[in-house]
Short mmCIF file of C-alpha atoms in Angstrom, two decimals:
data_model
loop_
_atom_site.label_atom_id
_atom_site.label_comp_id
_atom_site.label_asym_id
_atom_site.label_seq_id
_atom_site.Cartn_x
_atom_site.Cartn_y
_atom_site.Cartn_z
CA MET A 14 12.95 21.09 7.71
CA CYS A 15 15.66 18.23 7.74
CA VAL A 16 18.88 17.82 6.59
CA VAL A 17 21.01 16.25 3.26
CA MET A 18 24.70 14.23 2.99
CA HIS A 19 24.60 10.68 2.66
CA VAL A 20 27.65 8.62 3.72
CA GLY A 21 30.56 10.80 4.69
CA ASP A 22 33.84 10.15 6.48
CA ARG A 23 31.72 10.26 10.10
CA TYR A 24 30.12 7.28 8.25
CA LEU A 25 32.98 5.23 6.53
CA ALA A 26 34.30 5.64 9.70
CA ALA A 27 32.01 3.24 11.42
CA MET A 28 33.49 0.27 9.37
CA SER A 29 35.87 -1.50 11.49
CA GLU A 30 38.89 -3.76 10.95
CA ALA A 31 36.29 -6.84 11.89
CA ASP A 32 34.83 -6.23 8.39
CA PRO A 33 37.32 -8.23 6.13
CA LEU A 34 35.31 -7.76 2.63
CA PRO A 35 33.32 -4.39 2.30
CA VAL A 36 29.87 -4.29 1.63
CA PRO A 37 28.42 -3.99 -1.80
CA LYS A 38 27.13 -0.40 -2.26
CA GLN A 39 23.37 -0.25 -3.31
CA ARG A 40 22.80 1.88 -6.42
CA LYS A 41 19.89 4.70 -5.25
CA PRO A 42 17.45 5.25 -7.98
CA ASP A 43 17.67 8.38 -9.40
CA TRP A 44 14.16 10.15 -7.93
CA ILE A 45 15.72 9.52 -4.31
CA ARG A 46 19.35 11.19 -5.52
CA VAL A 47 20.28 14.75 -4.35
CA LYS A 48 23.26 17.29 -4.98
CA ALA A 49 25.77 18.33 -1.90
CA PRO A 50 24.88 20.91 -0.02
CA THR A 51 27.12 24.19 -0.51
CA SER A 52 25.27 26.91 -0.08
CA ALA A 53 25.80 30.48 1.63
CA GLY A 54 22.78 29.69 3.18
CA PHE A 55 23.29 25.99 4.49
CA MET A 56 26.92 27.38 5.66
CA GLU A 57 25.03 30.25 8.18
CA THR A 58 22.93 27.78 9.32
CA ARG A 59 26.03 25.27 9.99
CA LYS A 60 27.34 28.47 11.72
CA LEU A 61 24.73 29.24 14.14
CA MET A 62 24.54 25.40 15.25
CA ARG A 63 27.75 24.88 16.32
CA ARG A 64 28.17 28.41 18.15
CA LEU A 65 25.50 27.20 19.68
CA ASN A 66 26.48 23.80 20.54
CA LEU A 67 23.05 22.70 18.92
CA ALA A 68 23.04 19.25 17.36
CA THR A 69 20.66 18.90 14.30
CA VAL A 70 18.63 15.36 13.91
CA CYS A 71 19.41 17.03 10.70
CA GLU A 72 23.25 16.12 10.61
CA GLU A 73 22.90 13.01 13.05
CA ALA A 74 20.58 10.85 11.28
CA ALA A 75 22.32 11.87 7.76
CA CYS A 76 19.17 13.73 6.04
CA PRO A 77 18.92 13.45 2.45
CA ASN A 78 17.36 17.06 2.85
CA ILE A 79 19.97 19.01 4.40
CA GLY A 80 21.21 20.92 1.52
CA GLU A 81 17.51 22.49 0.43
CA CYS A 82 16.22 22.78 3.86
CA TRP A 83 19.54 24.35 5.73
CA THR A 84 19.64 26.81 2.44
CA ARG A 85 16.12 27.23 3.39
CA LYS A 86 17.59 28.63 6.91
CA HIS A 87 15.44 25.50 8.69
CA ALA A 88 16.45 23.24 10.69
CA THR A 89 15.93 20.57 12.80
CA VAL A 90 17.11 20.52 16.53
CA MET A 91 17.63 17.62 18.21
CA ILE A 92 17.75 18.11 22.55
CA LEU A 93 19.51 16.20 25.26
CA GLY A 94 22.70 15.98 23.38
CA ASP A 95 23.58 13.60 20.34
CA THR A 96 24.42 10.91 22.29
CA CYS A 97 21.18 7.38 22.00
CA THR A 98 20.70 4.95 24.85
CA ARG A 99 18.93 2.39 21.87
CA ALA A 100 20.89 1.12 18.85
CA CYS A 101 17.94 0.96 15.94
CA ALA A 102 18.80 -0.71 12.88
CA PHE A 103 17.77 2.14 10.78
CA CYS A 104 19.07 5.32 12.81
CA ASN A 105 22.76 6.72 12.34
CA VAL A 106 22.60 8.81 15.80
CA LYS A 107 25.44 7.20 17.22
CA THR A 108 24.52 4.74 20.27
CA GLY A 109 26.13 5.02 24.17
CA MET A 110 26.48 6.69 27.60
CA PRO A 111 25.15 10.36 26.60
CA ARG A 112 26.60 13.00 28.33
CA ALA A 113 24.13 15.22 31.56
CA VAL A 114 21.93 17.24 30.06
CA ASP A 115 22.55 20.82 29.00
CA PRO A 116 20.90 23.58 31.42
CA LEU A 117 21.30 26.37 28.67
CA GLU A 118 19.62 24.34 25.94
CA PRO A 119 16.65 25.64 25.95
CA GLU A 120 17.45 29.13 25.56
CA HIS A 121 19.64 27.84 22.61
CA VAL A 122 17.48 26.92 20.85
CA ALA A 123 15.20 30.02 21.74
CA VAL A 124 17.85 32.15 20.20
CA ALA A 125 18.39 29.85 17.32
CA ALA A 126 14.97 30.12 16.69
CA ALA A 127 14.77 33.97 16.69
CA GLU A 128 18.26 34.21 14.59
CA LEU A 129 16.75 31.79 11.94
CA GLY A 130 13.78 33.97 11.75
CA LEU A 131 11.57 30.24 12.10
CA THR A 132 7.89 30.70 12.08
CA HIS A 133 7.88 26.85 12.83
CA ILE A 134 10.35 24.67 14.56
CA VAL A 135 10.85 21.35 14.71
CA VAL A 136 12.71 19.67 17.72
CA THR A 137 13.33 16.21 18.76
CA SER A 138 15.74 14.53 20.77
CA VAL A 139 17.63 10.78 21.32
CA ASP A 140 16.37 8.72 23.32
CA ARG A 141 17.31 9.13 27.43
CA ASP A 142 15.92 6.15 28.88
CA ASP A 143 18.55 6.64 31.33
CA LEU A 144 16.96 9.75 32.81
CA PRO A 145 14.35 9.20 35.11
CA ASP A 146 11.80 11.14 32.72
CA GLY A 147 13.01 10.00 30.00
CA GLY A 148 14.33 13.53 28.83
CA ALA A 149 10.52 15.11 28.77
CA MET A 150 11.02 18.25 31.06
CA GLN A 151 13.49 19.05 28.96
CA PHE A 152 11.16 19.32 26.29
CA VAL A 153 9.17 21.18 28.56
CA ARG A 154 11.61 23.50 29.01
CA VAL A 155 12.23 24.15 25.14
CA ILE A 156 8.98 25.14 24.78
CA GLU A 157 8.64 27.69 27.21
CA ALA A 158 11.82 28.73 26.69
CA LEU A 159 10.63 29.31 22.83
CA ARG A 160 7.12 31.00 23.78
CA ARG A 161 9.50 33.42 25.46
CA ASN A 162 11.76 34.38 23.31
CA ALA A 163 9.68 33.54 19.92
CA PRO A 164 6.06 34.21 20.04
CA GLN A 165 5.25 34.37 16.75
CA THR A 166 7.18 30.60 15.90
CA THR A 167 4.54 27.66 16.00
CA ILE A 168 6.04 24.58 17.83
CA GLU A 169 6.22 20.71 16.46
CA ILE A 170 7.52 18.20 18.78
CA LEU A 171 9.15 14.86 17.82
CA THR A 172 9.28 13.08 20.70
CA PRO A 173 10.71 9.29 21.47
CA ASP A 174 8.69 7.36 23.30
CA PHE A 175 9.65 7.77 26.75
CA ARG A 176 10.03 3.85 27.39
CA ASN A 177 7.82 2.85 30.80
CA LYS A 178 7.57 6.14 31.20
CA SER A 179 5.38 7.87 29.13
CA GLU A 180 1.78 8.73 30.67
CA ALA A 181 3.28 11.10 33.14
CA ALA A 182 5.72 12.84 29.95
CA VAL A 183 2.94 12.77 28.03
CA GLU A 184 0.90 14.85 30.60
CA ARG A 185 3.99 17.27 31.60
CA ILE A 186 4.58 18.24 27.64
CA ILE A 187 0.79 18.20 26.84
CA GLU A 188 0.53 20.85 29.54
CA ALA A 189 3.52 22.85 28.30
CA ARG A 190 0.77 23.26 24.85
CA PRO A 191 3.51 22.40 21.81
CA ASP A 192 1.18 23.17 18.60
CA VAL A 193 1.83 19.57 16.94
CA TYR A 194 2.98 16.33 18.93
CA ASN A 195 4.59 14.12 17.04
CA HIS A 196 6.12 10.51 17.22
CA ASN A 197 6.65 8.09 14.95
CA LEU A 198 5.97 4.56 14.72
CA GLU A 199 9.02 4.02 11.77
CA THR A 200 7.60 0.50 10.63
CA VAL A 201 5.33 -1.91 10.74
CA PRO A 202 4.56 -4.14 14.12
CA ARG A 203 6.40 -7.27 12.74
CA LEU A 204 9.78 -5.81 12.00
CA TYR A 205 10.18 -3.88 15.92
CA PRO A 206 12.07 -7.24 16.54
CA THR A 207 14.50 -6.32 14.37
CA ILE A 208 14.21 -2.56 13.58
CA ARG A 209 13.59 -0.97 16.87
CA PRO A 210 13.95 -3.55 19.23
CA GLY A 211 14.28 -0.89 21.99
CA ALA A 212 10.36 -0.35 21.18
CA ARG A 213 7.41 -1.52 21.33
CA TYR A 214 4.61 -0.98 19.11
CA TYR A 215 1.41 -0.52 20.78
CA ALA A 216 3.14 1.37 23.36
CA SER A 217 4.13 4.04 20.85
CA LEU A 218 0.30 3.56 19.46
CA ARG A 219 -1.08 3.95 23.18
CA LEU A 220 1.73 6.83 23.92
CA LEU A 221 -0.45 8.63 20.61
CA GLU A 222 -3.67 7.56 21.68
CA SER A 223 -2.49 9.64 25.10
CA VAL A 224 -1.92 12.63 23.44
CA LYS A 225 -5.39 13.26 21.95
CA ARG A 226 -6.89 11.99 24.52
CA HIS A 227 -5.14 14.46 27.19
CA ASP A 228 -5.88 17.13 24.54
CA PRO A 229 -8.29 17.04 21.30
CA THR A 230 -6.62 20.38 20.29
CA ILE A 231 -3.30 19.75 19.62
CA PHE A 232 -2.40 18.74 16.11
CA THR A 233 -1.09 14.13 16.06
CA LYS A 234 1.81 12.83 13.46
CA SER A 235 3.30 9.68 12.73
CA GLY A 236 5.68 8.86 9.91
CA LEU A 237 6.85 5.64 8.73
CA MET A 238 9.90 4.42 6.04
CA VAL A 239 8.86 1.91 3.57
CA GLY A 240 11.73 -0.36 1.93
CA LEU A 241 12.25 -2.47 4.61
CA GLY A 242 10.65 -5.55 3.45
CA GLU A 243 7.24 -4.16 4.64
CA GLU A 244 4.17 -5.86 2.99
CA ARG A 245 1.49 -3.10 1.10
CA LEU A 246 -1.08 -4.46 3.71
CA GLU A 247 0.80 -4.36 6.45
CA VAL A 248 0.88 -0.48 5.79
CA HIS A 249 -2.70 -0.14 5.10
CA GLN A 250 -3.13 -2.01 9.04
CA VAL A 251 -0.94 0.71 10.38
CA MET A 252 -2.89 3.26 8.59
CA ASP A 253 -6.03 1.78 10.62
CA ASP A 254 -4.63 1.64 14.26
CA MET A 255 -3.09 5.64 13.38
CA ARG A 256 -6.61 6.44 12.62
CA SER A 257 -7.75 4.82 15.40
CA ALA A 258 -5.64 6.85 17.35
CA ASP A 259 -6.62 9.82 15.81
CA VAL A 260 -3.82 10.83 14.52
CA ASP A 261 -4.02 13.99 12.03
CA PHE A 262 -1.50 13.79 9.80
CA LEU A 263 0.74 11.01 7.87
CA THR A 264 4.25 10.99 6.48
CA MET A 265 6.31 8.23 4.29
CA GLY A 266 9.35 8.02 3.27
CA GLN A 267 11.87 5.83 1.84
CA TYR A 268 14.43 4.46 4.70
CA LEU A 269 17.90 4.39 3.16
CA GLN A 270 21.25 2.95 4.89
CA PRO A 271 22.93 5.39 6.31
CA THR A 272 26.51 2.97 6.50
CA PRO A 273 27.28 -0.66 5.59
CA ARG A 274 25.97 -1.68 9.67
CA HIS A 275 22.08 -0.97 9.41
CA ALA A 276 19.83 -2.84 7.75
CA ARG A 277 19.65 -2.97 4.14
CA VAL A 278 17.51 -1.63 1.58
CA GLU A 279 14.84 -4.30 0.84
CA GLU A 280 13.09 -1.94 -1.83
CA PHE A 281 13.19 1.21 -3.17
CA VAL A 282 9.91 2.18 -3.42
CA THR A 283 8.96 4.30 -6.62
CA PRO A 284 6.73 7.59 -6.35
CA LYS A 285 4.25 5.66 -8.25
CA ALA A 286 3.75 3.25 -5.53
CA PHE A 287 4.00 6.64 -2.44
CA ALA A 288 0.98 8.37 -4.84
CA ALA A 289 -0.66 5.36 -4.39
CA TYR A 290 -0.56 5.00 -0.81
CA ALA A 291 -0.79 8.41 -0.11
CA ALA A 292 -4.76 8.28 -1.86
CA ILE A 293 -5.09 5.27 0.42
CA ALA A 294 -3.89 7.91 3.68
CA ARG A 295 -6.31 10.48 2.35
CA ALA A 296 -9.34 8.09 1.98
CA LYS A 297 -9.09 6.89 5.22
CA GLY A 298 -9.57 10.26 6.89
CA PHE A 299 -6.16 11.87 7.70
CA LEU A 300 -6.09 15.88 7.52
CA LEU A 301 -2.85 15.66 5.40
CA VAL A 302 -0.77 13.37 3.97
CA ALA A 303 3.09 13.90 2.79
CA ALA A 304 4.48 10.74 0.90
CA SER A 305 7.29 10.67 -1.43
CA PRO A 306 10.81 9.14 -1.85
CA LEU A 307 12.39 12.03 0.25
CA THR A 308 9.62 12.64 2.62
CA ARG A 309 10.93 12.70 6.32
CA SER A 310 8.73 13.96 9.45
CA SER A 311 10.02 17.09 9.42
CA TYR A 312 10.75 18.18 5.95
CA HIS A 313 8.43 20.93 4.76
CA ALA A 314 7.11 21.02 8.29
CA GLY A 315 6.02 24.96 8.54
CA ASP A 316 4.55 24.60 5.10
CA ASP A 317 2.69 21.09 6.07
CA PHE A 318 1.93 22.34 9.82
CA ALA A 319 -0.15 25.57 7.71
CA LYS A 320 -2.13 23.64 5.28
CA MET A 321 -3.18 21.28 8.46
CA LYS A 322 -4.70 24.04 10.56
CA ALA A 323 -6.46 24.69 7.33
CA ALA A 324 -7.97 20.91 6.96
CA ARG A 325 -9.05 21.25 10.28
CA ASP A 326 -11.05 24.20 9.74
CA VAL A 327 -12.84 23.14 6.89
CA ARG A 328 -14.34 19.76 8.18
CA LEU A 329 -15.27 21.46 11.30
CA ALA A 330 -16.93 24.18 8.98
CA ALA A 331 -18.41 21.20 7.17
CA ARG A 332 -20.38 19.50 10.59
#
């Protein structure tokens, strides 16, 4: 459940007059090229999001799968506005002082889920370091609205790290009982100072641990980008760290540079290398692994949720 498009007018506008020389555009390999979205389903999904005044990570993060997902009327809703209080080097979501939290947003998310006929929804957010709870209660309100208005829809949340307030924030959200709790580690610890400077690797890991500690029945999920200069053994160590936190589902995808101002792609990882990473991850004990150049956190999330439930049932039956 994600969205497409690479560099459009909004991204090209990021090149200011302060950049006298254009940065050479990196040529993408054939295996990660996608077509621009033009289907009727895509247009209908876009129109619904505009009518309900909802942001999507699909658009804001320039996801390469937007055409496929929106054609199927799958969209990942981004709550708490479209402006982030951080400026990670990989992320295309705009940075600044966010607007006030929209009290109608939870009901609008529920209406979108019902009108799209979603059996599974992914809800994420920008970082809101300006809020006392980091935005945790808005996640709770969204979950509650979905349970009331779209009870057939399973709920996956992809939260920020709730910096310096994660324990209380996670407790509140877990009490609302989402079906899947996702929080992405994004990259290896060595690259955090340059790629994810506002976050701390071990704080994110502890957040994932705390979900399972509070409620072992909630599925946990985390994702990694590759192609940022990480070493293979560093990726293996992150897998081990995730398993030590009892993470159920690992997603891995190719980092794509959204604008010339963002971190440069250091390597385009081949499909064969992704398959090797996936095999190692499965051997380490994840319930489910999704690893390919175009994999994103919410890509095929509904289908993957069904697979994850089935895998856990098999594992429990074998004990």
